[in-house]
Amino acid sequence: MITERSKLSIVILLLLVTVAEQQAPKGKKRAVDPEAYLDACGITLLHGYACQEHSVLTKDGYILKMQRLSGKGRGRSEKAKIGQPVFLQHGLFRSSIDWLINRPDQSLAFLLADAGYDVWLGNVRGNTYSKQHVSLNPTMKRFWRFTFDQMAEYDLPAMVDYVLDFTNHSSLHYVGYSQGNLIGFACFSEAPDWAKDKIKSFHAFAPIAFLGNVKSAFASLRPFFWFLNWMLEQFGKEFLPKRKFVRWLGEKLCAGRAAFLCKNVLLLIGDYHPKSVNATRMPVYLAHSSDGTSTMNVAHFGQLLATRSMQKFDYGFEGNMKHYGQPEPPLYHPERNPVPTAMYCGSDDLMSDQLDVKRLSEQTRNLLGIYEYEGIHHLDFTWGLNVVSTVYAQFMQVLSAQCA
């Protein structure tokens, strides 16, 4: 149970970290597990799988990194035609490592590779793997002027088109987690003809689109909506950057009397059940627990919390007139999504609330099914060991049926 005092401490703490992260100590603590220091391909290769890293250029100049996995024994340079491509997209503050965070028999990317699928891991602008641009750099405010609007408009289409061009397939299966679902619903509803041709099925883990009933610590941002906008105007760059944040967190918060703050920060990033994770891998979870995004994107989530609607970024009256030609930000219309969609939901997910999922499902016209699981929290969908025989097993069955 997160008290109001804890929620307030989380918000203040995270805002201070974002502002002051440049003054964080430069020392590095040695983790027990070497995977805490490896990147996505490093982890993949460590377990004997082949991994390729690909660079994808968006129409507005961002350079995104994708990783491609193939099963053990397959060549790294092989243009695999082993099976249909499956594209996995991470959530907010996350990266492609989410799909590799546990052991191979417990991580979805490895399980899919073992099953013969052509596995592609996406990374949206602003995280560790996607901090390049043809003319901007991360020290510039302009680099960070984006939200999930731009991820849906530019990042997702660019990555999907790249995968299909590279593999010579006409369509792929899309798997989203948390924010990965939000950009999926936004993209597919804004470009339904494109989505109908190129996305064979959409699998939404911990689906979010509406945030009206969020109960996680992330809901703490709702009353601080005005402060987030002020933060955006004053600083407007990166929110929770990976290396400095994790270093500061590990050295200053995760020991002694302040340990409860460390737990609360992880709850803000996404709630999980302590008994569902591999306790011996906490250094790995912590090392990859936050991968940053733009302050503007966090402000956009704050707007969704405040308005309880699925809408584009609100720039204010003058900004909206400039960007949209109307005083209010346009709404997204998930009912325009033409892709066959399956939703996988946890009964104890405080971020993807059942009422919000119900609202979303009622607006999803091509619904394959809603699969609900008892005792599953938000981060369990990627961190949890309890999802392997439940969520992942069900997903594999649904995916196989859509591959026919």
Tab-separated table of C-alpha atoms in Angstrom:
chain	number	residue	atom	x	y	z
A	1	MET	CA	0.000	0.000	0.000
A	2	ILE	CA	1.440	3.340	-1.070
A	3	THR	CA	0.541	6.160	1.287
A	4	GLU	CA	-0.024	9.771	0.244
A	5	ARG	CA	3.221	10.666	1.990
A	6	SER	CA	5.071	8.041	-0.054
A	7	LYS	CA	3.504	9.304	-3.268
A	8	LEU	CA	4.589	12.855	-2.499
A	9	SER	CA	8.116	11.699	-1.684
A	10	ILE	CA	8.286	9.836	-4.996
A	11	VAL	CA	7.255	12.836	-7.061
A	12	ILE	CA	9.610	15.235	-5.283
A	13	LEU	CA	12.448	12.716	-5.386
A	14	LEU	CA	12.135	12.009	-9.097
A	15	LEU	CA	11.862	15.661	-10.037
A	16	LEU	CA	14.982	16.425	-8.012
A	17	VAL	CA	16.847	13.539	-9.636
A	18	THR	CA	15.893	14.793	-13.091
A	19	VAL	CA	17.098	18.329	-12.337
A	20	ALA	CA	20.233	17.372	-10.434
A	21	GLU	CA	21.351	14.195	-12.175
A	22	GLN	CA	24.336	15.954	-13.717
A	23	GLN	CA	25.801	16.323	-10.235
A	24	ALA	CA	25.449	12.614	-9.474
A	25	PRO	CA	28.617	10.823	-8.317
A	26	LYS	CA	30.683	9.221	-11.051
A	27	GLY	CA	31.601	6.092	-9.156
A	28	LYS	CA	30.357	2.661	-10.194
A	29	LYS	CA	29.311	-0.159	-7.946
A	30	ARG	CA	30.111	-3.718	-8.902
A	31	ALA	CA	26.976	-5.799	-9.460
A	32	VAL	CA	26.856	-9.511	-8.712
A	33	ASP	CA	25.493	-10.431	-12.145
A	34	PRO	CA	27.510	-9.340	-15.224
A	35	GLU	CA	24.270	-8.850	-17.174
A	36	ALA	CA	23.812	-5.640	-15.183
A	37	TYR	CA	26.585	-4.153	-17.341
A	38	LEU	CA	25.683	-5.710	-20.705
A	39	ASP	CA	23.559	-4.233	-23.463
A	40	ALA	CA	20.821	-6.103	-25.334
A	41	CYS	CA	23.104	-7.852	-27.819
A	42	GLY	CA	25.617	-8.533	-25.050
A	43	ILE	CA	22.995	-10.399	-23.024
A	44	THR	CA	21.784	-12.227	-26.124
A	45	LEU	CA	25.272	-13.375	-27.116
A	46	LEU	CA	26.060	-14.385	-23.532
A	47	HIS	CA	23.269	-16.950	-23.748
A	48	GLY	CA	24.424	-18.334	-27.082
A	49	TYR	CA	21.938	-16.638	-29.399
A	50	ALA	CA	22.810	-14.651	-32.506
A	51	CYS	CA	22.125	-10.922	-32.384
A	52	GLN	CA	22.195	-8.198	-35.007
A	53	GLU	CA	21.848	-4.482	-34.315
A	54	HIS	CA	20.160	-2.335	-36.946
A	55	SER	CA	19.905	1.443	-37.308
A	56	VAL	CA	16.572	2.883	-38.434
A	57	LEU	CA	16.158	6.472	-39.639
A	58	THR	CA	12.833	8.202	-38.985
A	59	LYS	CA	11.340	10.832	-41.292
A	60	ASP	CA	12.150	13.553	-38.741
A	61	GLY	CA	15.797	12.542	-38.406
A	62	TYR	CA	16.032	10.334	-35.296
A	63	ILE	CA	18.223	7.243	-35.513
A	64	LEU	CA	16.742	4.278	-33.660
A	65	LYS	CA	18.497	1.037	-32.772
A	66	MET	CA	16.768	-2.311	-33.145
A	67	GLN	CA	18.043	-5.744	-32.168
A	68	ARG	CA	17.253	-8.903	-34.106
A	69	LEU	CA	17.479	-12.302	-32.423
A	70	SER	CA	17.713	-15.741	-33.912
A	71	GLY	CA	17.854	-19.087	-32.195
A	72	LYS	CA	21.004	-20.854	-31.100
A	73	GLY	CA	23.213	-22.053	-33.923
A	74	ARG	CA	22.000	-19.553	-36.534
A	75	GLY	CA	24.497	-17.252	-38.206
A	76	ARG	CA	24.569	-13.592	-37.240
A	77	SER	CA	24.508	-12.326	-40.827
A	78	GLU	CA	21.860	-14.755	-42.060
A	79	LYS	CA	18.757	-13.138	-43.544
A	80	ALA	CA	16.608	-15.522	-41.602
A	81	LYS	CA	13.460	-16.874	-43.141
A	82	ILE	CA	12.827	-19.051	-40.139
A	83	GLY	CA	9.358	-17.754	-39.445
A	84	GLN	CA	7.151	-14.724	-39.392
A	85	PRO	CA	8.644	-11.574	-37.856
A	86	VAL	CA	7.488	-10.638	-34.379
A	87	PHE	CA	8.185	-7.077	-33.230
A	88	LEU	CA	8.419	-6.452	-29.464
A	89	GLN	CA	8.063	-2.861	-28.222
A	90	HIS	CA	9.030	-1.800	-24.692
A	91	GLY	CA	7.192	0.495	-22.281
A	92	LEU	CA	7.778	3.884	-20.662
A	93	PHE	CA	11.263	4.381	-19.130
A	94	ARG	CA	12.259	1.061	-20.672
A	95	SER	CA	14.315	-0.431	-23.497
A	96	SER	CA	14.561	-3.604	-25.543
A	97	ILE	CA	16.349	-5.286	-22.627
A	98	ASP	CA	12.926	-5.692	-21.001
A	99	TRP	CA	12.331	-8.696	-23.250
A	100	LEU	CA	15.673	-10.287	-22.221
A	101	ILE	CA	15.698	-9.436	-18.513
A	102	ASN	CA	15.325	-12.991	-17.179
A	103	ARG	CA	16.916	-16.319	-18.102
A	104	PRO	CA	16.325	-17.607	-21.659
A	105	ASP	CA	13.553	-19.988	-20.612
A	106	GLN	CA	11.818	-17.094	-18.806
A	107	SER	CA	12.243	-14.188	-21.275
A	108	LEU	CA	9.797	-13.672	-24.126
A	109	ALA	CA	12.345	-12.730	-26.794
A	110	PHE	CA	14.328	-15.928	-26.226
A	111	LEU	CA	11.177	-18.053	-26.069
A	112	LEU	CA	10.028	-16.657	-29.413
A	113	ALA	CA	13.450	-17.237	-30.978
A	114	ASP	CA	13.431	-20.822	-29.711
A	115	ALA	CA	9.996	-21.276	-31.276
A	116	GLY	CA	11.402	-20.266	-34.660
A	117	TYR	CA	10.126	-16.714	-34.977
A	118	ASP	CA	12.163	-13.869	-36.431
A	119	VAL	CA	12.387	-11.648	-33.342
A	120	TRP	CA	12.890	-7.877	-33.562
A	121	LEU	CA	13.222	-5.599	-30.544
A	122	GLY	CA	12.308	-1.932	-30.939
A	123	ASN	CA	13.670	1.132	-29.146
A	124	VAL	CA	11.920	4.495	-29.306
A	125	ARG	CA	13.626	7.882	-29.431
A	126	GLY	CA	15.330	9.060	-26.270
A	127	ASN	CA	16.285	5.781	-24.630
A	128	THR	CA	19.840	4.430	-24.376
A	129	TYR	CA	19.783	2.900	-27.853
A	130	SER	CA	18.088	5.780	-29.659
A	131	LYS	CA	19.887	8.987	-28.707
A	132	GLN	CA	21.107	9.939	-32.163
A	133	HIS	CA	19.784	12.378	-34.755
A	134	VAL	CA	21.038	13.545	-38.129
A	135	SER	CA	21.404	17.161	-36.961
A	136	LEU	CA	20.557	17.329	-33.234
A	137	ASN	CA	22.259	15.918	-30.159
A	138	PRO	CA	20.968	15.081	-26.654
A	139	THR	CA	22.452	18.255	-25.137
A	140	MET	CA	19.958	20.322	-27.120
A	141	LYS	CA	16.448	21.054	-25.913
A	142	ARG	CA	15.121	20.508	-29.418
A	143	PHE	CA	16.267	16.890	-29.317
A	144	TRP	CA	13.874	16.256	-26.411
A	145	ARG	CA	10.827	17.992	-27.890
A	146	PHE	CA	8.832	14.825	-28.360
A	147	THR	CA	6.178	12.666	-26.731
A	148	PHE	CA	4.549	9.377	-27.600
A	149	ASP	CA	2.787	11.335	-30.378
A	150	GLN	CA	6.028	11.358	-32.355
A	151	MET	CA	6.800	7.759	-31.416
A	152	ALA	CA	3.447	6.777	-32.941
A	153	GLU	CA	3.782	9.034	-35.975
A	154	TYR	CA	7.444	8.431	-36.829
A	155	ASP	CA	9.215	5.766	-34.752
A	156	LEU	CA	6.825	2.843	-35.006
A	157	PRO	CA	6.137	3.161	-38.766
A	158	ALA	CA	9.858	3.534	-39.497
A	159	MET	CA	10.771	0.420	-37.513
A	160	VAL	CA	7.930	-1.677	-38.939
A	161	ASP	CA	8.763	-0.673	-42.512
A	162	TYR	CA	12.444	-1.415	-41.904
A	163	VAL	CA	11.744	-4.913	-40.571
A	164	LEU	CA	9.446	-5.742	-43.472
A	165	ASP	CA	11.900	-4.421	-46.062
A	166	PHE	CA	14.816	-6.290	-44.501
A	167	THR	CA	13.000	-9.609	-44.118
A	168	ASN	CA	11.023	-9.364	-47.354
A	169	HIS	CA	7.788	-10.022	-45.461
A	170	SER	CA	4.585	-8.144	-46.167
A	171	SER	CA	3.353	-8.031	-42.554
A	172	LEU	CA	4.437	-8.746	-38.990
A	173	HIS	CA	3.030	-9.402	-35.525
A	174	TYR	CA	3.293	-6.542	-33.038
A	175	VAL	CA	3.673	-7.072	-29.290
A	176	GLY	CA	3.476	-4.015	-27.070
A	177	TYR	CA	4.024	-3.582	-23.369
A	178	SER	CA	2.550	-0.571	-21.521
A	179	GLN	CA	3.590	2.534	-23.510
A	180	GLY	CA	4.328	0.169	-26.394
A	181	ASN	CA	0.576	-0.412	-26.547
A	182	LEU	CA	-0.232	3.279	-26.324
A	183	ILE	CA	1.892	4.092	-29.358
A	184	GLY	CA	0.476	1.034	-31.119
A	185	PHE	CA	-3.143	2.105	-30.636
A	186	ALA	CA	-2.241	5.692	-31.571
A	187	CYS	CA	-0.316	4.686	-34.693
A	188	PHE	CA	-2.783	2.105	-35.971
A	189	SER	CA	-5.783	4.384	-35.442
A	190	GLU	CA	-4.108	7.329	-37.182
A	191	ALA	CA	-2.915	5.242	-40.153
A	192	PRO	CA	-5.502	2.441	-40.450
A	193	ASP	CA	-4.815	1.579	-44.095
A	194	TRP	CA	-1.085	1.254	-43.440
A	195	ALA	CA	-1.733	-0.824	-40.295
A	196	LYS	CA	-4.222	-3.124	-42.026
A	197	ASP	CA	-1.623	-4.008	-44.651
A	198	LYS	CA	1.432	-4.349	-42.415
A	199	ILE	CA	0.336	-5.478	-38.932
A	200	LYS	CA	-1.015	-9.023	-38.948
A	201	SER	CA	-1.885	-9.085	-35.249
A	202	PHE	CA	-1.483	-6.834	-32.205
A	203	HIS	CA	-0.807	-8.314	-28.754
A	204	ALA	CA	-1.165	-5.810	-25.915
A	205	PHE	CA	0.538	-6.755	-22.633
A	206	ALA	CA	-0.706	-4.527	-19.793
A	207	PRO	CA	-2.674	-2.392	-22.279
A	208	ILE	CA	-2.869	1.337	-21.668
A	209	ALA	CA	-4.581	4.036	-23.691
A	210	PHE	CA	-6.872	5.605	-21.106
A	211	LEU	CA	-5.425	6.459	-17.683
A	212	GLY	CA	-8.510	7.599	-15.821
A	213	ASN	CA	-8.360	4.903	-13.143
A	214	VAL	CA	-4.621	4.433	-12.650
A	215	LYS	CA	-3.865	3.444	-9.056
A	216	SER	CA	-0.091	3.057	-9.231
A	217	ALA	CA	2.308	5.617	-7.815
A	218	PHE	CA	2.412	7.097	-11.315
A	219	ALA	CA	-1.021	8.547	-10.517
A	220	SER	CA	0.825	10.806	-8.078
A	221	LEU	CA	1.587	12.979	-11.090
A	222	ARG	CA	-2.082	13.940	-11.496
A	223	PRO	CA	-2.188	16.732	-8.861
A	224	PHE	CA	1.276	17.891	-9.938
A	225	PHE	CA	0.263	18.371	-13.562
A	226	TRP	CA	0.997	22.114	-13.347
A	227	PHE	CA	4.444	21.407	-11.901
A	228	LEU	CA	5.286	19.023	-14.746
A	229	ASN	CA	4.462	21.743	-17.242
A	230	TRP	CA	6.690	24.151	-15.305
A	231	MET	CA	9.471	21.542	-15.322
A	232	LEU	CA	9.028	21.209	-19.072
A	233	GLU	CA	9.400	24.934	-19.613
A	234	GLN	CA	12.385	25.262	-17.270
A	235	PHE	CA	14.382	22.177	-18.150
A	236	GLY	CA	12.655	20.353	-21.003
A	237	LYS	CA	15.223	17.640	-21.599
A	238	GLU	CA	15.650	14.102	-20.343
A	239	PHE	CA	13.627	12.556	-17.524
A	240	LEU	CA	15.230	9.723	-15.510
A	241	PRO	CA	18.325	9.087	-17.661
A	242	LYS	CA	19.674	5.599	-17.289
A	243	ARG	CA	23.293	5.596	-16.145
A	244	LYS	CA	23.405	8.532	-13.776
A	245	PHE	CA	20.021	7.767	-12.297
A	246	VAL	CA	20.840	4.129	-11.583
A	247	ARG	CA	24.236	5.029	-10.162
A	248	TRP	CA	22.726	7.665	-7.895
A	249	LEU	CA	19.892	5.358	-6.920
A	250	GLY	CA	22.185	2.481	-6.041
A	251	GLU	CA	24.624	4.576	-4.028
A	252	LYS	CA	22.229	6.924	-2.237
A	253	LEU	CA	18.838	5.250	-1.951
A	254	CYS	CA	19.143	1.479	-1.934
A	255	ALA	CA	20.935	1.108	1.354
A	256	GLY	CA	20.224	1.786	4.990
A	257	ARG	CA	17.276	3.884	6.105
A	258	ALA	CA	16.565	5.206	2.614
A	259	ALA	CA	15.924	1.766	1.110
A	260	PHE	CA	12.150	2.307	1.159
A	261	LEU	CA	12.613	5.221	-1.265
A	262	CYS	CA	14.362	2.916	-3.711
A	263	LYS	CA	11.405	0.538	-3.588
A	264	ASN	CA	8.988	3.419	-4.088
A	265	VAL	CA	10.879	4.643	-7.154
A	266	LEU	CA	10.665	1.181	-8.693
A	267	LEU	CA	6.937	1.202	-7.946
A	268	LEU	CA	6.602	4.460	-9.866
A	269	ILE	CA	8.353	2.925	-12.846
A	270	GLY	CA	5.906	0.019	-12.627
A	271	ASP	CA	4.409	-2.033	-9.831
A	272	TYR	CA	5.503	-5.628	-9.422
A	273	HIS	CA	4.965	-8.465	-6.970
A	274	PRO	CA	8.180	-9.121	-5.005
A	275	LYS	CA	7.500	-12.865	-4.926
A	276	SER	CA	7.138	-13.064	-8.713
A	277	VAL	CA	10.678	-11.968	-9.570
A	278	ASN	CA	14.028	-13.708	-9.341
A	279	ALA	CA	15.522	-12.101	-6.227
A	280	THR	CA	19.062	-13.052	-7.245
A	281	ARG	CA	18.712	-10.859	-10.343
A	282	MET	CA	17.775	-7.647	-8.551
A	283	PRO	CA	21.090	-6.020	-9.621
A	284	VAL	CA	20.095	-6.714	-13.242
A	285	TYR	CA	16.553	-5.407	-12.762
A	286	LEU	CA	17.871	-2.300	-11.035
A	287	ALA	CA	20.575	-1.633	-13.622
A	288	HIS	CA	17.976	-1.672	-16.391
A	289	SER	CA	15.039	-0.307	-14.385
A	290	SER	CA	14.988	3.124	-16.005
A	291	ASP	CA	16.068	4.065	-19.487
A	292	GLY	CA	14.883	7.632	-19.674
A	293	THR	CA	12.484	9.569	-21.845
A	294	SER	CA	11.768	13.231	-22.476
A	295	THR	CA	10.325	15.461	-19.770
A	296	MET	CA	7.772	16.432	-22.410
A	297	ASN	CA	6.649	12.809	-22.715
A	298	VAL	CA	6.151	12.552	-18.949
A	299	ALA	CA	4.165	15.801	-19.078
A	300	HIS	CA	2.014	14.221	-21.792
A	301	PHE	CA	1.286	11.255	-19.537
A	302	GLY	CA	0.375	13.785	-16.854
A	303	GLN	CA	-2.122	15.299	-19.279
A	304	LEU	CA	-3.704	11.893	-19.900
A	305	LEU	CA	-4.000	11.388	-16.156
A	306	ALA	CA	-5.560	14.828	-15.688
A	307	THR	CA	-7.997	14.711	-18.614
A	308	ARG	CA	-8.752	10.976	-18.485
A	309	SER	CA	-8.805	10.955	-22.280
A	310	MET	CA	-6.549	9.588	-25.014
A	311	GLN	CA	-5.384	12.754	-26.722
A	312	LYS	CA	-2.438	14.370	-28.418
A	313	PHE	CA	-0.132	16.698	-26.516
A	314	ASP	CA	-1.754	19.888	-25.226
A	315	TYR	CA	0.449	22.863	-26.156
A	316	GLY	CA	-2.019	25.423	-24.787
A	317	PHE	CA	-4.363	27.564	-26.864
A	318	GLU	CA	-1.768	29.271	-29.060
A	319	GLY	CA	0.372	26.163	-29.427
A	320	ASN	CA	-2.618	24.011	-30.303
A	321	MET	CA	-3.728	26.479	-32.968
A	322	LYS	CA	-0.217	26.368	-34.419
A	323	HIS	CA	0.161	22.571	-34.304
A	324	TYR	CA	-3.406	21.388	-34.906
A	325	GLY	CA	-5.362	24.368	-36.218
A	326	GLN	CA	-7.802	24.090	-33.318
A	327	PRO	CA	-7.843	25.279	-29.674
A	328	GLU	CA	-7.946	21.799	-28.120
A	329	PRO	CA	-5.631	18.851	-28.784
A	330	PRO	CA	-7.189	16.203	-31.060
A	331	LEU	CA	-8.356	12.936	-29.564
A	332	TYR	CA	-7.078	9.563	-30.652
A	333	HIS	CA	-9.738	7.118	-31.824
A	334	PRO	CA	-8.768	3.536	-30.957
A	335	GLU	CA	-11.976	2.335	-32.627
A	336	ARG	CA	-10.272	3.098	-35.953
A	337	ASN	CA	-7.587	0.482	-35.289
A	338	PRO	CA	-8.234	-2.272	-37.879
A	339	VAL	CA	-5.672	-4.776	-36.578
A	340	PRO	CA	-6.824	-8.029	-34.896
A	341	THR	CA	-6.002	-7.269	-31.263
A	342	ALA	CA	-5.560	-9.432	-28.166
A	343	MET	CA	-5.241	-7.940	-24.684
A	344	TYR	CA	-3.425	-9.588	-21.770
A	345	CYS	CA	-4.310	-8.082	-18.391
A	346	GLY	CA	-3.278	-8.567	-14.763
A	347	SER	CA	-5.808	-8.431	-11.947
A	348	ASP	CA	-3.330	-6.571	-9.724
A	349	ASP	CA	-1.983	-4.199	-12.380
A	350	LEU	CA	-2.198	-0.712	-10.863
A	351	MET	CA	-1.183	1.030	-14.092
A	352	SER	CA	-3.373	-0.814	-16.577
A	353	ASP	CA	-6.603	-0.657	-14.604
A	354	GLN	CA	-9.420	-3.070	-15.449
A	355	LEU	CA	-11.944	-0.238	-15.927
A	356	ASP	CA	-9.621	1.540	-18.353
A	357	VAL	CA	-8.986	-1.722	-20.205
A	358	LYS	CA	-12.740	-2.311	-20.423
A	359	ARG	CA	-13.186	1.153	-21.918
A	360	LEU	CA	-10.439	0.436	-24.437
A	361	SER	CA	-11.764	-3.009	-25.335
A	362	GLU	CA	-15.222	-1.599	-26.009
A	363	GLN	CA	-13.618	0.672	-28.604
A	364	THR	CA	-11.552	-2.101	-30.207
A	365	ARG	CA	-13.517	-3.337	-33.188
A	366	ASN	CA	-11.408	-6.378	-34.099
A	367	LEU	CA	-10.858	-7.923	-30.674
A	368	LEU	CA	-9.355	-11.405	-30.612
A	369	GLY	CA	-9.896	-11.696	-26.882
A	370	ILE	CA	-9.172	-10.302	-23.440
A	371	TYR	CA	-7.110	-12.641	-21.288
A	372	GLU	CA	-7.077	-11.864	-17.574
A	373	TYR	CA	-4.645	-13.309	-15.041
A	374	GLU	CA	-4.928	-13.335	-11.269
A	375	GLY	CA	-2.084	-11.893	-9.218
A	376	ILE	CA	-0.221	-10.296	-12.139
A	377	HIS	CA	1.199	-6.788	-11.637
A	378	HIS	CA	2.373	-4.283	-14.244
A	379	LEU	CA	6.088	-5.117	-14.321
A	380	ASP	CA	5.373	-8.819	-14.000
A	381	PHE	CA	4.677	-8.895	-17.744
A	382	THR	CA	8.417	-8.523	-18.354
A	383	TRP	CA	10.079	-9.123	-14.968
A	384	GLY	CA	7.844	-11.797	-13.516
A	385	LEU	CA	8.467	-15.517	-13.476
A	386	ASN	CA	4.740	-16.043	-12.930
A	387	VAL	CA	3.900	-15.012	-16.507
A	388	VAL	CA	5.841	-17.763	-18.288
A	389	SER	CA	3.280	-20.541	-17.831
A	390	THR	CA	0.302	-18.173	-17.913
A	391	VAL	CA	0.589	-15.026	-20.056
A	392	TYR	CA	3.392	-16.189	-22.345
A	393	ALA	CA	1.874	-19.642	-22.846
A	394	GLN	CA	-1.496	-18.126	-23.769
A	395	PHE	CA	0.158	-15.572	-26.030
A	396	MET	CA	2.088	-18.267	-27.894
A	397	GLN	CA	-1.168	-20.085	-28.625
A	398	VAL	CA	-2.920	-16.945	-29.860
A	399	LEU	CA	0.110	-15.940	-31.935
A	400	SER	CA	0.346	-19.378	-33.516
A	401	ALA	CA	-3.305	-19.200	-34.542
A	402	GLN	CA	-2.708	-15.805	-36.170
A	403	CYS	CA	0.269	-17.184	-38.107
A	404	ALA	CA	-1.877	-19.742	-39.895
